């Protein structure tokens, strides 16, 4: 599955940002995250160290980074990481960037690459000492949960990556029934673990992982052109996107 994802997303990486659907849904996700995570509305977001799962080329990351202290993105597709790094290198002052991406599969809260990237950003902003292992205040993810097997295990790892009272704000499209499969054309279904996320299931999983203040809400609705399939014609369908929220106990 991971290799299928790596090949597909690496192949798509170079053109990813020129797809207006990608840009639009990422903008909506950022708006929703900033609306639901209190630090943004309370003017405290500059204190946040953020971990992003499935950062891709950084469409969410580069929008969030100016508002927070630091952002480390992880992704398993080499092409996506290369595109992210090219965007960092193209910044006016790349040596002062507060974001970085590493090719990591989410399976260890203390992953050496994540730890290294977070520590390098801390050093860059002049911090002499920092948590060891490094921990985050907020974990975000957009359009990636549906690629992850063992979501309940992943949620447990996310809990470990957080500081006390840290939060998750994860967005992805909802599995609202059998029609949700049409989000991906048949040619892109390999490596898709589930056709969206089920509201009740994810809420129960987040609670079981030990998070408090759990809420799963519709964040926005995304109208997407879907391909003809069998007897079904090409059409435009509305896909609800969920934001999944929770807080680590303090
Ligand atoms: C649909 S793309 C979304 C990328 C980005 N969040 C965006 O919206 O532009 C899903 C991303 O998840 C990454 N991915 C898939 N499985 C992953 C895993 N197990 N761990 C981390 N990233 C993964 C893919 O490489 C891909 O970049």
Tab-separated table of C-alpha atoms and ligand atoms in Angstrom:
chain	number	residue	atom	x	y	z
A	1	UNK	CA	0.000	0.000	0.000
A	2	UNK	CA	2.717	2.451	0.960
A	3	UNK	CA	4.671	1.674	-2.201
A	4	UNK	CA	1.529	2.229	-4.309
A	5	UNK	CA	1.026	5.576	-2.542
A	6	UNK	CA	4.688	6.490	-2.974
A	7	UNK	CA	4.589	5.809	-6.714
A	8	UNK	CA	1.245	7.511	-7.331
A	9	UNK	CA	1.918	10.629	-5.273
A	10	UNK	CA	5.529	10.976	-6.416
A	11	UNK	CA	4.263	10.901	-10.012
A	12	UNK	CA	1.620	13.532	-9.233
A	13	UNK	CA	3.800	15.798	-7.085
A	14	UNK	CA	5.216	18.133	-9.736
A	15	UNK	CA	1.740	19.123	-10.997
A	16	UNK	CA	-0.038	18.910	-7.610
A	17	UNK	CA	-0.183	22.646	-6.873
A	18	UNK	CA	-1.473	23.550	-10.331
A	19	UNK	CA	-4.711	21.611	-9.695
A	20	UNK	CA	-7.173	24.235	-8.462
A	21	UNK	CA	-9.203	21.537	-6.647
A	22	UNK	CA	-6.155	20.747	-4.510
A	23	UNK	CA	-5.509	24.401	-3.721
A	24	UNK	CA	-9.159	25.086	-2.954
A	25	UNK	CA	-9.705	22.164	-0.581
A	26	UNK	CA	-6.432	22.924	1.249
A	27	UNK	CA	-7.471	26.566	1.697
A	28	UNK	CA	-10.780	25.401	3.171
A	29	UNK	CA	-8.949	22.990	5.484
A	30	UNK	CA	-6.647	25.746	6.765
A	31	UNK	CA	-9.626	28.046	7.393
A	32	UNK	CA	-11.366	25.298	9.318
A	33	UNK	CA	-8.283	24.447	11.403
A	34	UNK	CA	-7.774	28.121	12.267
A	35	UNK	CA	-11.445	28.443	13.190
A	36	UNK	CA	-11.553	25.361	15.438
A	37	UNK	CA	-8.185	25.428	17.221
A	38	UNK	CA	-8.527	28.020	20.013
A	39	UNK	CA	-4.890	29.249	19.845
A	40	UNK	CA	-5.619	30.852	16.442
A	41	UNK	CA	-8.696	32.769	17.602
A	42	UNK	CA	-7.037	33.669	20.932
A	43	UNK	CA	-3.933	35.167	19.280
A	44	UNK	CA	-1.630	32.475	20.730
A	45	UNK	CA	-0.860	30.510	17.564
A	46	UNK	CA	2.728	31.818	17.404
A	47	UNK	CA	3.415	29.527	20.412
A	48	UNK	CA	2.420	26.406	18.463
A	49	UNK	CA	4.815	23.743	17.201
A	50	UNK	CA	2.870	21.797	14.584
A	51	UNK	CA	3.278	18.287	13.171
A	52	UNK	CA	1.510	17.604	9.866
A	53	UNK	CA	0.759	14.073	8.677
A	54	UNK	CA	0.710	13.638	4.875
A	55	UNK	CA	1.968	17.152	4.137
A	56	UNK	CA	2.348	16.478	0.401
A	57	UNK	CA	3.825	19.474	-1.420
A	58	UNK	CA	2.926	21.711	1.526
A	59	UNK	CA	-0.310	23.334	0.354
A	60	UNK	CA	-1.604	23.336	3.944
A	61	UNK	CA	1.837	23.698	5.541
A	62	UNK	CA	2.895	26.894	3.743
A	63	UNK	CA	-0.450	28.524	4.601
A	64	UNK	CA	-0.267	27.588	8.287
A	65	UNK	CA	3.443	28.194	8.862
A	66	UNK	CA	3.312	32.025	8.957
A	67	UNK	CA	0.779	31.798	11.812
A	68	UNK	CA	2.651	29.302	14.034
A	69	UNK	CA	6.088	28.897	15.589
A	70	UNK	CA	7.173	25.843	13.599
A	71	UNK	CA	5.796	23.101	11.383
A	72	UNK	CA	7.281	19.683	10.622
A	73	UNK	CA	5.558	17.774	7.821
A	74	UNK	CA	5.818	14.046	7.241
A	75	UNK	CA	4.937	12.225	4.032
A	76	UNK	CA	5.848	8.881	2.508
A	77	UNK	CA	6.172	9.980	-1.145
A	78	UNK	CA	9.659	11.054	-2.214
A	79	UNK	CA	8.258	13.291	-4.967
A	80	UNK	CA	6.047	15.158	-2.501
A	81	UNK	CA	8.966	15.765	-0.119
A	82	UNK	CA	11.120	16.980	-3.038
A	83	UNK	CA	8.377	19.416	-4.137
A	84	UNK	CA	8.008	20.662	-0.529
A	85	UNK	CA	11.759	21.185	-0.211
A	86	UNK	CA	11.927	23.016	-3.555
A	87	UNK	CA	9.304	25.438	-2.212
A	88	UNK	CA	11.321	25.991	0.976
A	89	UNK	CA	14.452	26.617	-1.134
A	90	UNK	CA	12.525	29.179	-3.223
A	91	UNK	CA	11.533	31.260	-0.164
A	92	UNK	CA	13.212	34.694	0.010
A	93	UNK	CA	15.214	33.558	3.077
A	94	UNK	CA	15.144	29.740	3.158
A	95	UNK	CA	17.703	29.704	5.972
A	96	UNK	CA	15.107	31.264	8.301
A	97	UNK	CA	12.146	29.072	7.268
A	98	UNK	CA	10.089	27.744	10.174
A	99	UNK	CA	8.950	24.635	8.322
A	100	UNK	CA	10.535	21.394	7.090
A	101	UNK	CA	9.377	18.066	5.695
A	102	UNK	CA	10.729	14.543	6.111
A	103	UNK	CA	9.951	11.227	4.443
A	104	UNK	CA	8.526	9.247	7.335
A	105	UNK	CA	5.797	6.680	7.836
A	106	UNK	CA	3.888	7.513	10.992
A	107	UNK	CA	4.809	4.641	13.268
A	108	UNK	CA	7.021	6.043	15.992
A	109	UNK	CA	6.453	9.234	17.992
A	110	UNK	CA	10.211	9.461	18.541
A	111	UNK	CA	11.148	8.931	14.879
A	112	UNK	CA	14.710	10.127	14.407
A	113	UNK	CA	13.935	12.170	11.256
A	114	UNK	CA	11.016	13.998	12.879
A	115	UNK	CA	13.107	14.607	15.991
A	116	UNK	CA	15.999	15.916	13.870
A	117	UNK	CA	13.796	18.264	11.844
A	118	UNK	CA	12.061	19.661	14.939
A	119	UNK	CA	15.368	20.138	16.739
A	120	UNK	CA	16.916	21.871	13.706
A	121	UNK	CA	14.009	24.337	13.547
A	122	UNK	CA	14.327	24.971	17.301
A	123	UNK	CA	18.057	25.667	16.936
A	124	UNK	CA	17.367	27.931	13.954
A	125	UNK	CA	15.032	30.103	16.020
A	126	UNK	CA	17.676	30.358	18.726
A	127	UNK	CA	16.357	27.908	21.322
A	128	UNK	CA	19.250	26.498	23.308
A	129	UNK	CA	17.334	23.718	25.036
A	130	UNK	CA	14.194	21.894	24.003
A	131	UNK	CA	12.140	18.853	25.001
A	132	UNK	CA	13.851	15.539	24.366
A	133	UNK	CA	12.136	13.766	22.766
A	134	UNK	CA	10.592	16.718	20.964
A	135	UNK	CA	6.833	17.085	21.349
A	136	UNK	CA	4.217	19.163	19.469
A	137	UNK	CA	1.270	21.404	20.400
A	138	UNK	CA	-0.887	20.592	17.405
A	139	UNK	CA	-1.112	17.744	14.898
A	140	UNK	CA	-2.879	18.518	11.627
A	141	UNK	CA	-3.554	16.402	8.580
A	142	UNK	CA	-5.548	16.967	5.416
A	143	UNK	CA	-6.860	14.396	2.937
A	144	UNK	CA	-4.559	11.695	4.290
A	145	UNK	CA	-6.450	9.719	6.965
A	146	UNK	CA	-8.167	7.693	4.229
A	147	UNK	CA	-4.741	6.379	3.174
A	148	UNK	CA	-3.756	5.169	6.631
A	149	UNK	CA	-4.281	1.573	7.729
A	150	UNK	CA	-4.628	1.031	11.485
A	151	UNK	CA	-6.054	4.504	12.171
A	152	UNK	CA	-6.597	3.673	15.828
A	153	UNK	CA	-2.892	2.842	16.178
A	154	UNK	CA	-1.957	6.072	14.371
A	155	UNK	CA	-4.145	8.077	16.778
A	156	UNK	CA	-2.280	6.497	19.691
A	157	UNK	CA	1.036	7.575	18.136
A	158	UNK	CA	-0.299	11.110	17.568
A	159	UNK	CA	-1.228	11.234	21.246
A	160	UNK	CA	2.413	10.393	22.121
A	161	UNK	CA	3.753	13.119	19.810
A	162	UNK	CA	1.796	15.810	21.690
A	163	UNK	CA	2.646	17.907	24.700
A	164	UNK	CA	0.082	17.863	27.528
A	165	UNK	CA	-3.077	19.755	26.398
A	166	UNK	CA	-1.899	19.518	22.778
A	167	UNK	CA	-4.556	19.084	20.113
A	168	UNK	CA	-5.349	17.240	16.912
A	169	UNK	CA	-7.240	18.878	14.019
A	170	UNK	CA	-7.542	16.372	11.178
A	171	UNK	CA	-9.548	16.965	8.006
A	172	UNK	CA	-10.619	14.463	5.370
A	173	UNK	CA	-13.679	13.654	3.288
A	174	UNK	CA	-16.552	11.811	4.860
A	175	UNK	CA	-17.559	8.284	3.980
A	176	UNK	CA	-21.237	9.175	3.693
A	177	UNK	CA	-22.195	5.931	1.949
A	178	UNK	CA	-21.445	3.862	-1.138
A	179	UNK	CA	-21.275	6.939	-3.422
A	180	UNK	CA	-18.215	8.232	-1.561
A	181	UNK	CA	-16.055	5.774	-3.551
A	182	UNK	CA	-16.408	8.129	-6.542
A	183	UNK	CA	-14.093	10.680	-4.874
A	184	UNK	CA	-11.231	8.754	-6.478
A	185	UNK	CA	-11.475	7.641	-10.103
A	186	UNK	CA	-11.030	3.870	-10.484
A	187	UNK	CA	-7.430	4.388	-11.676
A	188	UNK	CA	-6.449	6.036	-8.360
A	189	UNK	CA	-8.031	3.624	-5.897
A	190	UNK	CA	-4.960	1.467	-5.257
A	191	UNK	CA	-3.430	2.534	-1.955
A	192	UNK	CA	-6.707	4.031	-0.746
A	193	UNK	CA	-7.392	2.345	2.568
A	194	UNK	CA	-10.966	3.612	3.002
A	195	UNK	CA	-13.275	5.723	0.867
A	196	UNK	CA	-13.448	8.586	3.320
A	197	UNK	CA	-13.799	8.531	7.085
A	198	UNK	CA	-16.898	7.517	8.954
A	199	UNK	CA	-18.022	10.201	11.389
A	200	UNK	CA	-19.106	7.884	14.226
A	201	UNK	CA	-16.133	5.536	13.818
A	202	UNK	CA	-13.482	8.260	13.911
A	203	UNK	CA	-15.124	9.959	16.883
A	204	UNK	CA	-15.129	6.671	18.812
A	205	UNK	CA	-11.484	5.981	17.838
A	206	UNK	CA	-10.333	9.431	18.971
A	207	UNK	CA	-12.094	8.959	22.307
A	208	UNK	CA	-10.650	5.451	22.707
A	209	UNK	CA	-7.153	6.847	22.095
A	210	UNK	CA	-7.673	8.964	25.247
A	211	UNK	CA	-8.353	12.408	23.761
A	212	UNK	CA	-10.687	14.843	25.530
A	213	UNK	CA	-12.932	17.560	24.051
A	214	UNK	CA	-13.557	15.314	21.055
A	215	UNK	CA	-15.655	16.780	18.258
A	216	UNK	CA	-16.173	15.652	14.675
A	217	UNK	CA	-17.954	18.241	12.554
A	218	UNK	CA	-18.592	19.038	8.930
A	219	UNK	CA	-15.904	21.572	8.071
A	220	UNK	CA	-17.008	22.393	4.517
A	221	UNK	CA	-18.463	20.817	1.410
A	222	UNK	CA	-16.363	20.364	-1.676
A	223	UNK	CA	-17.929	20.089	-5.140
A	224	UNK	CA	-15.813	17.775	-7.260
A	225	UNK	CA	-16.174	16.598	-10.836
A	226	UNK	CA	-16.276	12.787	-10.825
A	227	UNK	CA	-15.597	10.527	-13.800
A	228	UNK	CA	-18.166	8.394	-15.579
A	229	UNK	CA	-18.134	4.844	-14.240
A	230	UNK	CA	-20.121	1.881	-15.521
A	231	UNK	CA	-23.611	3.216	-16.204
A	232	UNK	CA	-23.025	6.325	-14.089
A	233	UNK	CA	-22.316	9.486	-16.109
A	234	UNK	CA	-19.631	12.078	-15.379
A	235	UNK	CA	-21.106	14.514	-12.901
A	236	UNK	CA	-20.298	16.953	-10.099
A	237	UNK	CA	-20.771	15.611	-6.586
A	238	UNK	CA	-20.721	17.324	-3.196
A	239	UNK	CA	-18.291	15.718	-0.751
A	240	UNK	CA	-18.586	16.716	2.918
A	241	UNK	CA	-15.227	17.205	4.643
A	242	UNK	CA	-14.959	16.498	8.359
A	243	UNK	CA	-12.717	18.141	10.919
A	244	UNK	CA	-11.797	15.751	13.731
A	245	UNK	CA	-10.778	17.469	16.953
A	246	UNK	CA	-9.415	16.261	20.261
A	247	UNK	CA	-7.157	17.376	23.088
A	248	UNK	CA	-4.547	15.447	25.051
A	249	UNK	CA	-5.250	15.533	28.808
A	250	UNK	CA	-3.058	18.113	30.590
B	1	LIG	C1	-4.206	13.195	-1.111
B	1	LIG	S1	-2.561	13.559	-0.678
B	1	LIG	C2	-2.769	15.033	0.303
B	1	LIG	C3	-1.517	15.849	0.415
B	1	LIG	C4	-1.710	17.192	1.124
B	1	LIG	N1	-2.168	17.013	2.470
B	1	LIG	C5	-2.672	18.047	0.331
B	1	LIG	O1	-3.854	18.066	0.687
B	1	LIG	O2	-2.238	18.655	-0.660
B	1	LIG	C6	-2.208	12.335	0.550
B	1	LIG	C7	-0.771	12.383	1.000
B	1	LIG	O3	-0.593	11.423	2.045
B	1	LIG	C8	0.677	10.811	1.864
B	1	LIG	N2	0.647	9.528	2.549
B	1	LIG	C9	0.047	8.387	2.188
B	1	LIG	N3	0.233	7.428	3.116
B	1	LIG	C10	0.967	8.016	4.105
B	1	LIG	C11	1.483	7.567	5.373
B	1	LIG	N4	1.282	6.319	5.790
B	1	LIG	N5	2.194	8.448	6.130
B	1	LIG	C12	2.407	9.727	5.694
B	1	LIG	N6	1.930	10.200	4.526
B	1	LIG	C13	1.227	9.356	3.748
B	1	LIG	C14	0.816	10.710	0.358
B	1	LIG	O4	2.151	10.536	-0.058
B	1	LIG	C15	0.225	12.026	-0.092
B	1	LIG	O5	1.183	13.054	-0.183
